mmCIF file of C-alpha atoms in Angstrom:
data_model
loop_
_atom_site.group_PDB
_atom_site.id
_atom_site.type_symbol
_atom_site.label_atom_id
_atom_site.label_comp_id
_atom_site.label_asym_id
_atom_site.label_seq_id
_atom_site.Cartn_x
_atom_site.Cartn_y
_atom_site.Cartn_z
ATOM 1 C CA GLY A 1 106.006 87.627 109.007
ATOM 2 C CA ALA A 2 102.873 87.515 108.587
ATOM 3 C CA VAL A 3 101.304 90.314 107.760
ATOM 4 C CA VAL A 4 97.927 91.680 107.334
ATOM 5 C CA SER A 5 96.647 95.382 105.881
ATOM 6 C CA GLN A 6 93.986 97.057 105.318
ATOM 7 C CA HIS A 7 92.694 99.327 103.470
ATOM 8 C CA PRO A 8 91.041 102.905 103.994
ATOM 9 C CA SER A 9 92.054 103.174 108.057
ATOM 10 C CA ARG A 10 89.746 105.712 107.785
ATOM 11 C CA VAL A 11 86.512 106.904 105.857
ATOM 12 C CA ILE A 12 84.456 109.330 106.107
ATOM 13 C CA CYS A 13 80.847 108.919 104.116
ATOM 14 C CA LYS A 14 77.348 110.139 103.734
ATOM 15 C CA SER A 15 74.673 108.030 104.519
ATOM 16 C CA GLY A 16 73.226 106.281 101.586
ATOM 17 C CA THR A 17 76.628 105.526 99.821
ATOM 18 C CA SER A 18 79.353 102.428 100.002
ATOM 19 C CA VAL A 19 82.255 101.678 101.013
ATOM 20 C CA LYS A 20 84.416 99.026 99.967
ATOM 21 C CA ILE A 21 87.642 97.796 102.725
ATOM 22 C CA GLU A 22 90.428 95.686 101.233
ATOM 23 C CA CYS A 23 92.993 93.538 103.136
ATOM 24 C CA ARG A 24 95.392 91.983 102.057
ATOM 25 C CA SER A 25 97.768 89.279 103.570
ATOM 26 C CA LEU A 26 101.384 90.474 102.938
ATOM 27 C CA ASP A 27 103.364 87.461 103.124
ATOM 28 C CA PHE A 28 100.939 83.684 102.943
ATOM 29 C CA GLN A 29 98.328 82.600 101.112
ATOM 30 C CA ALA A 30 95.585 83.310 103.295
ATOM 31 C CA THR A 31 93.127 80.529 102.762
ATOM 32 C CA THR A 32 90.356 81.710 105.113
ATOM 33 C CA MET A 33 89.787 85.804 106.270
ATOM 34 C CA PHE A 34 87.502 86.475 109.244
ATOM 35 C CA TRP A 35 85.765 90.057 109.015
ATOM 36 C CA TYR A 36 85.101 92.012 112.689
ATOM 37 C CA ARG A 37 83.324 94.190 113.834
ATOM 38 C CA GLN A 38 84.519 96.649 117.265
ATOM 39 C CA PHE A 39 82.572 99.219 118.682
ATOM 40 C CA PRO A 40 83.618 101.897 121.341
ATOM 41 C CA LYS A 41 85.396 99.866 124.147
ATOM 42 C CA GLN A 42 83.574 96.329 123.202
ATOM 43 C CA SER A 43 84.787 93.657 121.804
ATOM 44 C CA LEU A 44 85.070 91.720 118.595
ATOM 45 C CA MET A 45 82.644 90.467 116.615
ATOM 46 C CA LEU A 46 82.906 88.182 113.763
ATOM 47 C CA MET A 47 80.763 89.486 111.137
ATOM 48 C CA ALA A 48 81.367 86.258 108.427
ATOM 49 C CA THR A 49 84.385 83.988 107.824
ATOM 50 C CA SER A 50 85.875 84.069 103.913
ATOM 51 C CA ASN A 51 87.190 81.075 102.166
ATOM 52 C CA GLU A 52 88.968 81.610 99.123
ATOM 53 C CA GLY A 53 86.595 80.554 95.991
ATOM 54 C CA SER A 54 83.974 80.456 98.154
ATOM 55 C CA LYS A 55 80.565 82.405 99.405
ATOM 56 C CA ALA A 56 81.476 83.884 102.873
ATOM 57 C CA THR A 57 79.889 82.706 105.786
ATOM 58 C CA TYR A 58 77.399 84.773 107.833
ATOM 59 C CA GLU A 59 77.314 85.184 111.664
ATOM 60 C CA GLN A 60 73.682 85.830 113.002
ATOM 61 C CA GLY A 61 71.970 88.733 112.825
ATOM 62 C CA VAL A 62 74.510 90.198 109.916
ATOM 63 C CA GLU A 63 72.836 90.972 106.861
ATOM 64 C CA LYS A 64 74.793 89.526 103.948
ATOM 65 C CA ASP A 65 73.253 91.912 100.984
ATOM 66 C CA LYS A 66 74.193 95.069 103.026
ATOM 67 C CA PHE A 67 77.484 93.555 103.936
ATOM 68 C CA LEU A 68 78.865 92.491 100.764
ATOM 69 C CA ILE A 69 81.771 90.144 101.358
ATOM 70 C CA ASN A 70 84.524 88.930 98.343
ATOM 71 C CA HIS A 71 87.598 86.939 98.924
ATOM 72 C CA ALA A 72 88.307 86.175 95.179
ATOM 73 C CA SER A 73 92.104 85.724 96.132
ATOM 74 C CA LEU A 74 94.369 84.177 98.805
ATOM 75 C CA THR A 75 95.720 87.530 99.134
ATOM 76 C CA LEU A 76 92.935 89.634 98.995
ATOM 77 C CA SER A 77 89.248 89.920 100.777
ATOM 78 C CA THR A 78 87.003 92.861 100.868
ATOM 79 C CA LEU A 79 84.176 94.311 102.095
ATOM 80 C CA THR A 80 81.839 96.191 100.569
ATOM 81 C CA VAL A 81 79.066 98.005 103.057
ATOM 82 C CA THR A 82 75.948 98.673 101.036
ATOM 83 C CA SER A 83 73.514 101.661 102.157
ATOM 84 C CA ALA A 84 75.606 103.522 104.755
ATOM 85 C CA HIS A 85 73.509 104.493 107.580
ATOM 86 C CA PRO A 86 75.424 106.000 110.516
ATOM 87 C CA GLU A 87 74.686 102.830 112.729
ATOM 88 C CA ASP A 88 77.224 101.414 110.491
ATOM 89 C CA SER A 89 79.983 103.547 111.896
ATOM 90 C CA SER A 90 82.249 101.307 113.992
ATOM 91 C CA PHE A 91 86.252 99.800 113.248
ATOM 92 C CA TYR A 92 85.607 97.493 111.172
ATOM 93 C CA ILE A 93 89.286 94.709 111.595
ATOM 94 C CA CYS A 94 90.251 92.035 109.023
ATOM 95 C CA SER A 95 91.746 88.584 109.754
ATOM 96 C CA ALA A 96 94.064 85.907 107.822
ATOM 97 C CA ARG A 97 95.166 82.336 108.269
ATOM 98 C CA TRP A 98 96.535 79.940 106.353
ATOM 99 C CA SER A 99 95.599 76.044 105.661
ATOM 100 C CA GLY A 100 97.444 73.745 108.994
ATOM 101 C CA GLU A 101 97.937 77.563 110.655
ATOM 102 C CA GLU A 102 95.113 78.110 113.525
ATOM 103 C CA THR A 103 96.909 81.835 114.321
ATOM 104 C CA GLN A 104 94.514 84.874 112.874
ATOM 105 C CA TYR A 105 96.540 88.204 111.872
ATOM 106 C CA PHE A 106 95.144 90.644 112.046
ATOM 107 C CA GLY A 107 94.952 93.681 109.526
ATOM 108 C CA PRO A 108 95.058 97.330 111.411
ATOM 109 C CA GLY A 109 91.421 98.015 110.887
ATOM 110 C CA THR A 110 89.258 100.632 109.211
ATOM 111 C CA ARG A 111 87.446 103.583 111.550
ATOM 112 C CA LEU A 112 84.353 104.059 109.557
ATOM 113 C CA LEU A 113 82.072 107.013 110.069
ATOM 114 C CA VAL A 114 79.151 107.569 108.424
ATOM 115 C CA LEU A 115 77.304 110.963 108.574
ATOM 116 C CA GLY B 1 77.541 78.309 120.791
ATOM 117 C CA GLU B 2 80.715 78.480 122.248
ATOM 118 C CA ASN B 3 80.500 81.410 124.963
ATOM 119 C CA VAL B 4 84.040 82.531 126.537
ATOM 120 C CA GLU B 5 83.493 84.903 130.262
ATOM 121 C CA GLN B 6 86.534 86.791 130.640
ATOM 122 C CA HIS B 7 86.906 88.799 134.962
ATOM 123 C CA PRO B 8 87.891 91.385 135.459
ATOM 124 C CA SER B 9 86.555 94.112 133.131
ATOM 125 C CA THR B 10 88.971 96.174 134.684
ATOM 126 C CA LEU B 11 92.504 95.876 136.359
ATOM 127 C CA SER B 12 94.831 98.336 138.367
ATOM 128 C CA VAL B 13 97.827 97.243 139.457
ATOM 129 C CA GLN B 14 101.329 99.386 140.330
ATOM 130 C CA GLU B 15 104.264 98.687 138.173
ATOM 131 C CA GLY B 16 106.141 95.173 138.883
ATOM 132 C CA ASP B 17 103.414 94.000 140.056
ATOM 133 C CA SER B 18 101.914 91.008 138.801
ATOM 134 C CA ALA B 19 98.234 90.829 136.330
ATOM 135 C CA VAL B 20 95.527 87.698 136.668
ATOM 136 C CA ILE B 21 92.843 87.463 134.013
ATOM 137 C CA LYS B 22 90.629 84.515 133.693
ATOM 138 C CA CYS B 23 88.298 83.536 131.083
ATOM 139 C CA THR B 24 86.146 80.556 131.362
ATOM 140 C CA TYR B 25 84.475 78.651 127.786
ATOM 141 C CA SER B 26 81.063 76.646 127.665
ATOM 142 C CA ASP B 27 82.284 74.651 124.641
ATOM 143 C CA SER B 28 84.130 71.530 125.718
ATOM 144 C CA ALA B 29 85.356 70.858 122.054
ATOM 145 C CA SER B 30 87.437 74.044 122.602
ATOM 146 C CA ASN B 31 90.945 73.174 121.917
ATOM 147 C CA TYR B 32 92.530 76.720 120.804
ATOM 148 C CA PHE B 33 93.071 79.881 123.860
ATOM 149 C CA PRO B 34 94.933 82.990 121.833
ATOM 150 C CA TRP B 35 95.375 85.759 124.407
ATOM 151 C CA TYR B 36 94.983 88.730 122.253
ATOM 152 C CA LYS B 37 96.606 92.352 123.210
ATOM 153 C CA GLN B 38 95.239 95.604 122.074
ATOM 154 C CA GLU B 39 96.298 98.865 122.397
ATOM 155 C CA LEU B 40 93.387 102.054 121.369
ATOM 156 C CA GLY B 41 92.692 102.472 117.938
ATOM 157 C CA LYS B 42 95.314 99.644 116.845
ATOM 158 C CA ARG B 43 95.111 96.196 116.099
ATOM 159 C CA PRO B 44 95.170 93.088 118.412
ATOM 160 C CA GLN B 45 98.303 91.116 118.377
ATOM 161 C CA LEU B 46 98.513 87.561 119.673
ATOM 162 C CA ILE B 47 100.839 87.359 123.321
ATOM 163 C CA ILE B 48 100.314 84.017 123.353
ATOM 164 C CA ASP B 49 98.703 80.563 123.031
ATOM 165 C CA ILE B 50 97.759 78.059 124.382
ATOM 166 C CA ARG B 51 96.664 74.145 123.051
ATOM 167 C CA SER B 52 93.654 71.730 124.810
ATOM 168 C CA ASN B 53 97.017 69.525 125.399
ATOM 169 C CA VAL B 54 99.337 71.976 127.096
ATOM 170 C CA GLY B 55 98.574 72.725 130.188
ATOM 171 C CA GLU B 56 100.967 75.571 130.912
ATOM 172 C CA LYS B 57 103.625 78.244 128.690
ATOM 173 C CA LYS B 58 105.599 80.477 129.572
ATOM 174 C CA ASP B 59 106.962 83.016 127.486
ATOM 175 C CA GLN B 60 109.637 85.623 129.315
ATOM 176 C CA ARG B 61 106.908 87.861 131.657
ATOM 177 C CA ILE B 62 103.930 85.866 129.886
ATOM 178 C CA ALA B 63 102.222 82.639 131.320
ATOM 179 C CA VAL B 64 99.052 81.138 130.339
ATOM 180 C CA THR B 65 97.656 78.239 132.374
ATOM 181 C CA LEU B 66 94.863 76.102 130.928
ATOM 182 C CA ASN B 67 92.359 73.708 133.294
ATOM 183 C CA LYS B 68 90.678 71.434 130.445
ATOM 184 C CA THR B 69 88.113 69.883 133.351
ATOM 185 C CA ALA B 70 86.977 73.441 134.695
ATOM 186 C CA LYS B 71 86.781 74.980 131.335
ATOM 187 C CA HIS B 72 88.992 77.877 131.889
ATOM 188 C CA PHE B 73 91.989 79.260 130.817
ATOM 189 C CA SER B 74 94.415 81.916 132.796
ATOM 190 C CA LEU B 75 97.014 84.589 131.769
ATOM 191 C CA HIS B 76 99.790 86.031 133.888
ATOM 192 C CA ILE B 77 101.892 89.007 132.825
ATOM 193 C CA THR B 78 104.908 89.664 135.749
ATOM 194 C CA GLU B 79 107.166 92.069 136.634
ATOM 195 C CA THR B 80 104.199 94.769 135.117
ATOM 196 C CA GLN B 81 105.633 97.944 132.966
ATOM 197 C CA PRO B 82 103.524 101.001 131.979
ATOM 198 C CA GLU B 83 103.720 99.798 127.942
ATOM 199 C CA ASP B 84 101.930 96.478 129.243
ATOM 200 C CA SER B 85 98.679 99.088 129.813
ATOM 201 C CA ALA B 86 96.641 98.197 127.439
ATOM 202 C CA VAL B 87 92.758 95.712 126.357
ATOM 203 C CA TYR B 88 93.498 92.221 126.978
ATOM 204 C CA PHE B 89 91.058 89.918 125.535
ATOM 205 C CA CYS B 90 91.165 86.117 125.772
ATOM 206 C CA ALA B 91 89.165 83.521 122.568
ATOM 207 C CA ALA B 92 88.794 80.008 122.246
ATOM 208 C CA SER B 93 88.409 78.196 118.781
ATOM 209 C CA LYS B 94 87.371 74.747 118.451
ATOM 210 C CA GLY B 95 90.141 74.204 115.676
ATOM 211 C CA ALA B 96 90.480 72.390 112.291
ATOM 212 C CA GLY B 97 86.704 72.975 110.690
ATOM 213 C CA SER B 98 86.063 76.289 111.654
ATOM 214 C CA TYR B 99 88.896 78.157 113.348
ATOM 215 C CA GLN B 100 86.533 81.035 114.155
ATOM 216 C CA LEU B 101 87.617 82.524 117.621
ATOM 217 C CA THR B 102 85.195 83.182 120.246
ATOM 218 C CA PHE B 103 86.234 86.582 122.239
ATOM 219 C CA GLY B 104 85.706 87.329 125.530
ATOM 220 C CA LYS B 105 84.695 90.686 126.477
ATOM 221 C CA GLY B 106 88.559 92.164 127.602
ATOM 222 C CA THR B 107 90.259 93.704 130.854
ATOM 223 C CA LYS B 108 91.656 97.122 130.354
ATOM 224 C CA LEU B 109 94.425 96.698 132.208
ATOM 225 C CA SER B 110 96.252 100.153 133.428
ATOM 226 C CA VAL B 111 99.320 99.826 135.172
ATOM 227 C CA ILE B 112 100.291 102.853 137.391
ATOM 228 C CA PRO B 113 104.596 103.776 137.734
#
């Protein structure tokens, strides 16, 4: 149990385009989903926390107009990187938890390359 | 905010030996401490966690200890195997109301056959 999926697994796009990444909890209702960014050989950096039906809370330094997060249902959250630039190239990972559970279960990640 | 320090950044051990990774945290309100294992290009996977009302927890070859007074916790892997080679991350959370995890910088463990 506690499976989280992400789509796509890899995406290559041109500079200036927007990219949408989906995060789904397959066998539980995710009251909270988290979005992380991980650069090569570095740790996971929390970008934002998303509660179902509420606006996402962004960490300091993360542009909310650039990284649009939607958590419209208890099993789906999306991250849209708007007007992507090469410096946005990274590994984006989501995680999810259910009500009353502290453990976060991670998706497989999406590798974004902006040319 | 919370700050989690993790040491060492790299660790090489012979197969069969033990490995110890240590973390310290700054916020005394943190009460949940998970450890994740991440293989190259893969998702982080929870291997063990401990809550602040417990001093030690063990699961087969893996154990975690917590010293709330000193604000540090450690991961112990015994009888290491080549498949234990990965990057290990510790994390801390204040639990209810936030559930946000603050991660350490990671330890790259190499088990030499």
